[in-house]
Amino acid sequence: MSITLPEKFETRMKNILNEEYEIFKNSILSQKNVRGLRVNTKKISVSDFLKICPYNLKKLSYNKDGFILLDENLHMGGEVCHQAGMFYMQEPAAMIPINSIDIKKNWKVLDLCAAPGGKTAQISNQLDGEGFVIANDIKFDRCKALVVNTERLGLENVIITSAKSEDICKNFLNYFDLVLVDATCSGEGMFRKNPNLISTWSEKNIQRCCSIQKELLSNVAKTIKKSGLLIYSTCTYSIEENENIVYEFLKSNPAFKLIDVKEEIKQVTKPGIKINNEFPFEKTRRFYPHFANGEGQYVAVFEKTETCGDSKAVLKKISNSITPEIENFLKETGVEIDKERIQIKGNKIWVLPKSKIMLTNNVVNYGVKLGEFSNGVIIPSHSFFMAFGHLFKNKIEFSINDLKLAQYLEGKNIKMPCKNGWGVIQVNNCTIGGFHCKNNNLINYYPKNLTNKDIFE
């Protein structure tokens, strides 16, 4: 299929890249997009993953967990290692924003435009089970991808919400250590990966995106605490959506300043474009496909230097929700959890993050769904198996090529020697799902709806 870039886009990019433009253009029109893979360290260490990894990988210099996938036409969604949550397919440049800074384990983080969840998972892994990240997406239907991906990866410190940025601002003032705004944009950086975006490109759409970007940044500025950080990122090249947005934000928010990204990020990016002498735009960074392995990306990191106004956090007071049924269930499985983390909403049982935060509004997932009450009996969720399976007493380990594992993933029940009660199926010590066994009959609790295996960034 022949691809033609819009004439106005070419003119704009020539003004940005000058003599580099033809190399850039060739990378878009003649080279294949680069696929990336990031190891999920909640489930498996990088060293252990590489011992069993069946793929051809190349290490990324700026991400200790990240790799370029060299195998072409490999369908990763159906791979057992993927279903066990060992990795997340993530475009290499998309890993840049979170790797631009060092995240501390106890941080309170907001990922404002989080779906499908790649950057949320990066943040969660760096928090190492501590702190928490609120993964928000204004479109409720996009939250499905967030639920599926955080569940598969076994992340226990992620809260999923579907709220407007202005509502989040009302509930949280001077609160977050880090806010990520991976903003809606014109998508110029994804032309090679998704050529269909070329036909929808227009300068009018750029202006529409700019309006959204300004509003998002204006709203979340109030939610960040003193010395807290704000990461703004796009997958576009337009100056209007990048440097101009940064300029207008700094003019309107003097409590913020641009700070440098980490040195390893500088090595694979180019400085932002200087539009005046007022601010150090070179601290912002541009990722180009002709300069490094990946698609287009822009990132700016701000630090808040002073507190503006009062601090506020609208949170729900947690209650003592532990019941004898829940206690017996946890005792049977062998999973030990701080009782204060367990909260009941209706017939659903939730395990809050270790920081025991419970939001009040627009919540999709409060953390890990332990399960539901059904006629007085607890039916555990796939989310619980995936997040806490490593703590279960009753484990069955299958090899990747075991026929019984294939049957399990097809949703079939299995007859085999097994301890009675709830248990988990594991591959290379990574949980892939749960079961209930009675008299050597393994009843399959692998979700029947796990048919969409390509919810990738």
Short mmCIF file of C-alpha atoms in Angstrom, two decimals:
data_model
loop_
_atom_site.label_atom_id
_atom_site.label_comp_id
_atom_site.label_asym_id
_atom_site.label_seq_id
_atom_site.Cartn_x
_atom_site.Cartn_y
_atom_site.Cartn_z
CA MET A 1 0.00 0.00 0.00
CA SER A 2 1.40 3.36 -1.07
CA ILE A 3 1.37 6.08 1.60
CA THR A 4 1.38 9.79 0.85
CA LEU A 5 1.96 12.34 3.58
CA PRO A 6 -0.24 15.47 3.63
CA GLU A 7 1.46 18.39 1.91
CA LYS A 8 0.88 20.75 4.83
CA PHE A 9 2.30 18.17 7.25
CA GLU A 10 5.43 17.86 5.09
CA THR A 11 5.89 21.63 5.03
CA ARG A 12 5.54 21.82 8.79
CA MET A 13 8.03 19.00 9.38
CA LYS A 14 10.57 20.50 6.96
CA ASN A 15 10.51 23.67 9.05
CA ILE A 16 11.13 21.62 12.19
CA LEU A 17 13.77 19.16 10.92
CA ASN A 18 15.41 21.11 8.06
CA GLU A 19 18.13 18.90 6.48
CA GLU A 20 17.01 15.87 8.50
CA TYR A 21 13.55 15.86 6.95
CA GLU A 22 14.24 13.43 4.10
CA ILE A 23 15.74 10.87 6.51
CA PHE A 24 12.71 11.29 8.75
CA LYS A 25 10.32 10.93 5.81
CA ASN A 26 12.04 7.76 4.67
CA SER A 27 11.73 6.28 8.16
CA ILE A 28 7.97 6.88 8.04
CA LEU A 29 7.31 5.66 4.49
CA SER A 30 9.89 2.88 4.01
CA GLN A 31 10.61 1.35 7.40
CA LYS A 32 8.44 -0.85 9.60
CA ASN A 33 7.25 0.38 12.95
CA VAL A 34 9.18 -0.86 15.98
CA ARG A 35 7.44 -3.09 18.50
CA GLY A 36 8.44 -3.02 22.15
CA LEU A 37 8.03 -5.30 25.13
CA ARG A 38 8.31 -4.40 28.81
CA VAL A 39 8.77 -7.09 31.46
CA ASN A 40 6.18 -6.94 34.26
CA THR A 41 8.37 -7.08 37.35
CA LYS A 42 5.32 -7.55 39.57
CA LYS A 43 5.16 -11.10 38.19
CA ILE A 44 8.72 -11.98 37.16
CA SER A 45 12.23 -10.51 37.27
CA VAL A 46 13.92 -9.49 34.04
CA SER A 47 16.66 -12.11 34.51
CA ASP A 48 14.12 -14.91 35.09
CA PHE A 49 12.06 -13.80 32.11
CA LEU A 50 15.07 -13.85 29.80
CA LYS A 51 15.84 -17.43 30.87
CA ILE A 52 12.50 -18.68 29.54
CA CYS A 53 11.75 -16.02 26.90
CA PRO A 54 11.01 -17.58 23.47
CA TYR A 55 11.32 -14.25 21.64
CA ASN A 56 14.17 -12.45 19.90
CA LEU A 57 14.77 -9.28 21.91
CA LYS A 58 17.10 -6.29 21.95
CA LYS A 59 17.63 -4.33 25.21
CA LEU A 60 16.53 -0.71 25.37
CA SER A 61 19.20 1.61 26.76
CA TYR A 62 16.80 3.81 28.71
CA ASN A 63 14.52 1.22 30.32
CA LYS A 64 15.89 -1.57 32.51
CA ASP A 65 12.71 -3.61 31.92
CA GLY A 66 12.22 -2.70 28.24
CA PHE A 67 13.14 -4.43 24.99
CA ILE A 68 12.61 -4.15 21.25
CA LEU A 69 10.84 -7.19 19.81
CA LEU A 70 12.80 -8.25 16.74
CA ASP A 71 10.47 -11.06 15.69
CA GLU A 72 8.15 -9.93 12.90
CA ASN A 73 4.51 -10.95 12.50
CA LEU A 74 4.49 -12.65 15.91
CA HIS A 75 0.99 -12.60 17.42
CA MET A 76 1.74 -11.87 21.05
CA GLY A 77 -1.80 -11.68 22.43
CA GLY A 78 -2.26 -15.45 22.40
CA GLU A 79 1.13 -16.24 23.90
CA VAL A 80 1.09 -18.07 27.24
CA CYS A 81 3.74 -15.76 28.74
CA HIS A 82 1.56 -12.80 27.82
CA GLN A 83 -1.58 -14.32 29.32
CA ALA A 84 0.36 -15.03 32.52
CA GLY A 85 1.12 -11.30 32.77
CA MET A 86 4.88 -11.64 32.36
CA PHE A 87 5.07 -8.69 29.96
CA TYR A 88 3.19 -5.83 28.37
CA MET A 89 3.51 -4.95 24.69
CA GLN A 90 4.46 -1.28 24.67
CA GLU A 91 5.83 0.88 21.88
CA PRO A 92 9.43 1.86 22.82
CA ALA A 93 8.92 5.63 22.64
CA ALA A 94 5.82 5.28 24.84
CA MET A 95 8.16 4.11 27.62
CA ILE A 96 10.04 7.44 27.49
CA PRO A 97 7.80 9.67 29.67
CA ILE A 98 7.81 7.48 32.79
CA ASN A 99 11.52 6.74 32.40
CA SER A 100 12.26 10.47 32.31
CA ILE A 101 12.20 10.62 36.13
CA ASP A 102 12.81 8.44 39.19
CA ILE A 103 9.58 7.47 40.93
CA LYS A 104 9.70 6.87 44.68
CA LYS A 105 7.88 3.86 46.11
CA ASN A 106 5.55 5.75 48.45
CA TRP A 107 4.28 8.25 45.89
CA LYS A 108 0.65 9.13 45.24
CA VAL A 109 0.26 9.24 41.46
CA LEU A 110 -2.47 10.26 39.02
CA ASP A 111 -2.41 8.97 35.43
CA LEU A 112 -5.07 11.25 33.97
CA CYS A 113 -5.51 9.74 30.48
CA ALA A 114 -4.52 6.20 31.34
CA ALA A 115 -6.17 3.75 28.89
CA PRO A 116 -5.07 1.24 27.75
CA GLY A 117 -2.71 1.13 30.73
CA GLY A 118 0.90 0.79 29.54
CA LYS A 119 2.18 3.83 31.43
CA THR A 120 -0.01 2.97 34.44
CA ALA A 121 1.70 -0.43 34.58
CA GLN A 122 5.12 1.23 34.32
CA ILE A 123 4.28 3.50 37.26
CA SER A 124 2.88 0.60 39.28
CA ASN A 125 6.04 -1.46 38.74
CA GLN A 126 8.25 1.43 39.85
CA LEU A 127 6.11 1.91 42.97
CA ASP A 128 6.90 -1.76 43.69
CA GLY A 129 3.56 -2.49 45.34
CA GLU A 130 3.75 0.57 47.62
CA GLY A 131 2.03 3.93 47.12
CA PHE A 132 -0.73 3.92 44.54
CA VAL A 133 -1.72 5.17 41.09
CA ILE A 134 -5.16 6.41 40.14
CA ALA A 135 -5.61 5.35 36.51
CA ASN A 136 -8.29 7.57 35.01
CA ASP A 137 -9.93 7.76 31.63
CA ILE A 138 -12.82 10.06 30.87
CA LYS A 139 -14.36 7.52 28.46
CA PHE A 140 -15.90 4.73 30.48
CA ASP A 141 -15.70 2.20 27.63
CA ARG A 142 -11.92 2.70 27.44
CA CYS A 143 -11.67 1.74 31.10
CA LYS A 144 -12.37 -1.85 29.99
CA ALA A 145 -8.83 -2.00 28.61
CA LEU A 146 -7.48 -0.63 31.89
CA VAL A 147 -9.33 -3.31 33.86
CA VAL A 148 -8.20 -6.15 31.58
CA ASN A 149 -4.56 -5.08 31.52
CA THR A 150 -4.12 -4.27 35.22
CA GLU A 151 -5.89 -7.55 36.05
CA ARG A 152 -3.69 -9.63 33.74
CA LEU A 153 -0.54 -7.98 35.12
CA GLY A 154 -1.62 -8.64 38.72
CA LEU A 155 -1.25 -5.01 39.81
CA GLU A 156 -2.58 -4.41 43.32
CA ASN A 157 -1.88 -0.70 43.79
CA VAL A 158 -4.00 0.65 40.91
CA ILE A 159 -7.38 2.36 41.35
CA ILE A 160 -9.37 2.86 38.13
CA THR A 161 -11.70 5.82 37.69
CA SER A 162 -13.67 7.44 34.90
CA ALA A 163 -13.91 11.13 35.75
CA LYS A 164 -13.53 14.54 34.13
CA SER A 165 -10.33 16.38 34.91
CA GLU A 166 -12.26 19.24 36.50
CA ASP A 167 -13.96 16.83 38.91
CA ILE A 168 -10.62 15.33 39.93
CA CYS A 169 -9.36 18.86 40.54
CA LYS A 170 -12.28 19.57 42.88
CA ASN A 171 -11.54 16.45 44.94
CA PHE A 172 -7.74 16.71 45.14
CA LEU A 173 -5.77 19.88 45.80
CA ASN A 174 -2.01 19.95 46.45
CA TYR A 175 -2.12 16.18 46.88
CA PHE A 176 -0.27 14.14 44.24
CA ASP A 177 3.48 13.55 44.09
CA LEU A 178 3.22 12.94 40.36
CA VAL A 179 0.61 13.57 37.69
CA LEU A 180 0.97 12.18 34.18
CA VAL A 181 -0.97 13.83 31.35
CA ASP A 182 -0.45 11.64 28.28
CA ALA A 183 -2.72 13.89 26.32
CA THR A 184 -5.10 13.38 23.45
CA CYS A 185 -3.24 14.60 20.37
CA SER A 186 -3.23 14.61 16.57
CA GLY A 187 -1.16 11.41 16.54
CA GLU A 188 1.46 12.46 13.99
CA GLY A 189 4.02 10.28 15.73
CA MET A 190 1.93 7.17 15.04
CA PHE A 191 1.72 7.56 11.24
CA ARG A 192 4.09 4.64 10.64
CA LYS A 193 2.36 2.39 13.16
CA ASN A 194 -1.16 3.34 12.08
CA PRO A 195 -1.26 4.79 8.53
CA ASN A 196 -5.01 5.34 8.85
CA LEU A 197 -4.20 8.36 11.01
CA ILE A 198 -2.70 10.09 7.97
CA SER A 199 -6.08 10.43 6.25
CA THR A 200 -7.61 12.07 9.34
CA TRP A 201 -4.78 14.58 9.85
CA SER A 202 -5.66 18.25 9.60
CA GLU A 203 -4.57 21.55 11.11
CA LYS A 204 -8.14 21.94 12.37
CA ASN A 205 -7.76 18.72 14.38
CA ILE A 206 -4.48 20.03 15.82
CA GLN A 207 -6.30 23.09 17.12
CA ARG A 208 -9.06 20.91 18.57
CA CYS A 209 -6.46 18.85 20.41
CA CYS A 210 -4.73 21.99 21.70
CA SER A 211 -7.95 23.10 23.38
CA ILE A 212 -8.21 19.76 25.19
CA GLN A 213 -4.54 19.77 26.20
CA LYS A 214 -4.73 23.27 27.69
CA GLU A 215 -7.80 22.34 29.72
CA LEU A 216 -6.27 19.13 31.06
CA LEU A 217 -3.07 20.82 32.22
CA SER A 218 -4.91 23.78 33.71
CA ASN A 219 -7.12 21.49 35.78
CA VAL A 220 -4.46 19.11 37.12
CA ALA A 221 -2.01 21.89 38.05
CA LYS A 222 -3.99 22.43 41.23
CA THR A 223 -3.79 18.75 42.25
CA ILE A 224 0.01 18.59 42.56
CA LYS A 225 1.74 19.16 45.89
CA LYS A 226 4.80 21.36 46.42
CA SER A 227 7.91 19.70 44.92
CA GLY A 228 5.59 17.34 43.06
CA LEU A 229 6.09 16.59 39.38
CA LEU A 230 3.94 16.89 36.28
CA ILE A 231 4.75 14.93 33.13
CA TYR A 232 3.15 16.13 29.90
CA SER A 233 3.51 13.87 26.88
CA THR A 234 2.08 13.49 23.38
CA CYS A 235 2.72 11.26 20.39
CA THR A 236 2.79 14.15 17.95
CA TYR A 237 5.36 16.52 16.43
CA SER A 238 3.32 19.73 16.09
CA ILE A 239 4.77 22.72 17.91
CA GLU A 240 1.24 23.89 18.73
CA GLU A 241 0.56 20.75 20.78
CA ASN A 242 4.00 20.56 22.33
CA GLU A 243 6.18 23.63 22.96
CA ASN A 244 3.30 26.11 22.60
CA ILE A 245 1.25 24.20 25.17
CA VAL A 246 4.25 24.17 27.51
CA TYR A 247 4.73 27.92 27.01
CA GLU A 248 1.11 28.77 27.75
CA PHE A 249 1.06 26.50 30.79
CA LEU A 250 4.17 28.11 32.29
CA LYS A 251 2.83 31.60 31.62
CA SER A 252 -0.42 30.74 33.40
CA ASN A 253 1.17 28.72 36.21
CA PRO A 254 4.26 30.50 37.61
CA ALA A 255 4.47 27.93 40.44
CA PHE A 256 5.88 25.43 37.91
CA LYS A 257 9.27 25.19 36.24
CA LEU A 258 10.71 22.85 33.58
CA ILE A 259 13.29 20.35 34.82
CA ASP A 260 15.73 18.05 33.03
CA VAL A 261 14.87 14.48 32.10
CA LYS A 262 17.29 11.67 32.95
CA GLU A 263 20.52 11.51 30.94
CA GLU A 264 19.68 8.19 29.26
CA ILE A 265 16.51 9.77 27.85
CA LYS A 266 18.52 12.68 26.45
CA GLN A 267 20.69 10.20 24.55
CA VAL A 268 17.76 8.95 22.43
CA THR A 269 15.88 12.23 22.02
CA LYS A 270 16.42 15.70 20.64
CA PRO A 271 15.85 18.96 22.53
CA GLY A 272 12.51 20.66 22.33
CA ILE A 273 12.21 23.56 19.90
CA LYS A 274 13.02 26.98 21.25
CA ILE A 275 10.13 29.37 20.59
CA ASN A 276 11.46 32.26 22.74
CA ASN A 277 14.12 32.99 25.35
CA GLU A 278 11.72 33.04 28.28
CA PHE A 279 11.77 29.31 29.13
CA PRO A 280 14.35 26.48 28.67
CA PHE A 281 12.49 24.51 26.00
CA GLU A 282 15.59 22.36 25.43
CA LYS A 283 14.70 20.59 28.69
CA THR A 284 11.65 19.17 26.92
CA ARG A 285 12.45 16.28 24.59
CA ARG A 286 11.43 15.02 21.16
CA PHE A 287 11.69 11.35 20.11
CA TYR A 288 11.95 10.79 16.34
CA PRO A 289 11.80 7.46 14.43
CA HIS A 290 14.83 8.36 12.31
CA PHE A 291 16.93 9.08 15.41
CA ALA A 292 16.07 6.15 17.69
CA ASN A 293 14.06 2.91 17.63
CA GLY A 294 10.42 3.81 18.08
CA GLU A 295 7.66 6.13 16.97
CA GLY A 296 7.10 9.83 17.69
CA GLN A 297 6.92 11.19 21.24
CA TYR A 298 7.23 14.48 23.09
CA VAL A 299 7.76 14.87 26.83
CA ALA A 300 8.04 17.79 29.23
CA VAL A 301 8.61 17.43 32.98
CA PHE A 302 7.59 20.21 35.37
CA GLU A 303 8.24 20.65 39.08
CA LYS A 304 5.85 22.59 41.32
CA THR A 305 7.90 25.01 43.37
CA GLU A 306 5.26 26.32 45.77
CA THR A 307 1.90 25.47 47.29
CA CYS A 308 -1.07 27.36 45.89
CA GLY A 309 -4.14 27.53 48.14
CA ASP A 310 -5.47 24.88 50.50
CA SER A 311 -4.78 21.15 50.41
CA LYS A 312 -7.65 18.72 49.97
CA ALA A 313 -8.35 15.03 49.40
CA VAL A 314 -11.92 13.75 49.25
CA LEU A 315 -11.62 10.14 50.39
CA LYS A 316 -14.04 7.59 51.79
CA LYS A 317 -13.42 6.47 55.34
CA ILE A 318 -12.67 2.76 55.32
CA SER A 319 -14.67 0.47 57.55
CA ASN A 320 -14.05 -2.90 59.16
CA SER A 321 -15.51 -5.06 56.40
CA ILE A 322 -13.92 -8.39 57.30
CA THR A 323 -16.52 -11.13 57.84
CA PRO A 324 -16.20 -14.76 59.00
CA GLU A 325 -16.79 -15.87 55.39
CA ILE A 326 -13.92 -13.73 54.14
CA GLU A 327 -11.64 -14.83 56.98
CA ASN A 328 -12.34 -18.49 56.25
CA PHE A 329 -11.80 -17.97 52.54
CA LEU A 330 -8.41 -16.30 53.08
CA LYS A 331 -7.41 -19.01 55.54
CA GLU A 332 -8.29 -21.69 52.99
CA THR A 333 -6.28 -20.04 50.21
CA GLY A 334 -3.35 -19.12 52.44
CA VAL A 335 -3.42 -15.47 51.36
CA GLU A 336 -2.61 -13.07 54.21
CA ILE A 337 -3.89 -9.51 53.75
CA ASP A 338 -4.13 -6.58 56.15
CA LYS A 339 -7.79 -6.73 57.23
CA GLU A 340 -8.22 -2.97 56.85
CA ARG A 341 -7.52 -3.30 53.13
CA ILE A 342 -10.63 -5.43 52.64
CA GLN A 343 -13.79 -3.45 51.87
CA ILE A 344 -17.26 -4.56 50.79
CA LYS A 345 -19.33 -2.59 48.25
CA GLY A 346 -22.69 -4.25 47.66
CA ASN A 347 -21.98 -7.91 46.97
CA LYS A 348 -18.43 -7.18 45.77
CA ILE A 349 -15.33 -7.55 47.94
CA TRP A 350 -12.32 -5.33 47.24
CA VAL A 351 -8.69 -5.34 48.36
CA LEU A 352 -7.50 -1.74 48.58
CA PRO A 353 -3.89 -0.72 47.83
CA LYS A 354 -1.51 -1.04 50.80
CA SER A 355 -1.93 2.69 51.45
CA LYS A 356 -5.63 1.93 52.17
CA ILE A 357 -6.99 4.73 50.01
CA MET A 358 -10.67 4.53 49.00
CA LEU A 359 -12.13 7.05 46.56
CA THR A 360 -15.74 8.19 46.66
CA ASN A 361 -16.75 9.08 43.09
CA ASN A 362 -16.50 7.72 39.54
CA VAL A 363 -14.70 4.55 40.69
CA VAL A 364 -14.50 1.58 38.31
CA ASN A 365 -12.09 -0.54 40.40
CA TYR A 366 -11.13 0.21 44.01
CA GLY A 367 -8.01 -1.94 43.71
CA VAL A 368 -8.09 -5.72 43.35
CA LYS A 369 -11.50 -7.33 43.25
CA LEU A 370 -11.30 -10.24 45.69
CA GLY A 371 -14.62 -11.65 44.52
CA GLU A 372 -18.36 -11.59 45.05
CA PHE A 373 -20.83 -13.05 47.52
CA SER A 374 -23.16 -15.57 45.88
CA ASN A 375 -25.74 -17.21 48.15
CA GLY A 376 -23.45 -16.68 51.11
CA VAL A 377 -20.42 -18.18 49.31
CA ILE A 378 -17.42 -16.19 48.06
CA ILE A 379 -16.63 -16.64 44.37
CA PRO A 380 -13.11 -15.25 43.83
CA SER A 381 -12.31 -13.07 40.82
CA HIS A 382 -9.65 -13.53 38.16
CA SER A 383 -8.16 -10.28 39.46
CA PHE A 384 -7.60 -11.84 42.88
CA PHE A 385 -5.98 -14.95 41.43
CA MET A 386 -3.62 -12.86 39.28
CA ALA A 387 -2.60 -10.40 42.03
CA PHE A 388 -2.27 -12.82 44.93
CA GLY A 389 -1.78 -16.21 43.27
CA HIS A 390 1.85 -16.37 44.40
CA LEU A 391 0.56 -16.54 48.01
CA PHE A 392 -1.87 -19.44 47.44
CA LYS A 393 -1.14 -22.71 49.22
CA ASN A 394 -2.72 -24.74 46.42
CA LYS A 395 -0.68 -24.27 43.23
CA ILE A 396 -0.39 -26.37 40.07
CA GLU A 397 2.60 -25.69 37.84
CA PHE A 398 2.32 -26.47 34.12
CA SER A 399 4.98 -26.19 31.45
CA ILE A 400 4.18 -23.89 28.53
CA ASN A 401 3.62 -26.83 26.17
CA ASP A 402 1.57 -28.98 28.54
CA LEU A 403 -1.65 -30.22 26.92
CA LYS A 404 -3.54 -29.68 30.17
CA LEU A 405 -2.54 -26.01 30.15
CA ALA A 406 -3.95 -25.67 26.63
CA GLN A 407 -7.18 -27.27 27.81
CA TYR A 408 -7.32 -24.92 30.79
CA LEU A 409 -6.89 -21.84 28.59
CA GLU A 410 -9.71 -23.13 26.38
CA GLY A 411 -11.96 -23.01 29.45
CA LYS A 412 -12.19 -26.77 29.92
CA ASN A 413 -12.38 -28.53 33.29
CA ILE A 414 -9.55 -30.96 34.02
CA LYS A 415 -9.47 -34.26 35.87
CA MET A 416 -6.18 -34.70 37.70
CA PRO A 417 -4.75 -35.28 41.21
CA CYS A 418 -5.28 -32.08 43.16
CA LYS A 419 -5.97 -30.81 46.68
CA ASN A 420 -9.57 -29.83 47.33
CA GLY A 421 -10.41 -26.13 47.45
CA TRP A 422 -9.38 -22.96 45.65
CA GLY A 423 -6.05 -22.89 43.82
CA VAL A 424 -4.11 -21.34 40.96
CA ILE A 425 -2.51 -22.52 37.74
CA GLN A 426 1.03 -21.26 37.23
CA VAL A 427 3.56 -21.16 34.40
CA ASN A 428 7.17 -20.51 35.42
CA ASN A 429 5.84 -19.53 38.87
CA CYS A 430 3.54 -16.90 37.31
CA THR A 431 -0.18 -17.27 37.92
CA ILE A 432 -2.31 -17.54 34.79
CA GLY A 433 -5.68 -18.20 36.45
CA GLY A 434 -7.64 -19.95 39.18
CA PHE A 435 -9.64 -23.11 39.82
CA HIS A 436 -11.68 -24.92 42.42
CA CYS A 437 -10.98 -28.61 42.95
CA LYS A 438 -13.21 -31.30 44.44
CA ASN A 439 -12.35 -34.99 44.35
CA ASN A 440 -9.65 -34.46 41.69
CA ASN A 441 -12.05 -32.57 39.43
CA LEU A 442 -10.52 -29.19 38.60
CA ILE A 443 -13.32 -26.69 37.88
CA ASN A 444 -12.00 -23.99 35.55
CA TYR A 445 -12.30 -20.35 36.64
CA TYR A 446 -10.39 -18.86 33.71
CA PRO A 447 -12.60 -16.02 32.41
CA LYS A 448 -14.64 -16.95 29.36
CA ASN A 449 -14.44 -13.40 28.01
CA LEU A 450 -10.66 -13.31 27.59
CA THR A 451 -10.93 -13.36 23.82
CA ASN A 452 -9.61 -9.87 23.07
CA LYS A 453 -5.90 -10.45 23.62
CA ASP A 454 -4.61 -7.43 21.74
CA ILE A 455 -5.39 -4.54 24.09
CA PHE A 456 -1.92 -3.05 23.62
CA GLU A 457 -0.53 0.47 23.51
#
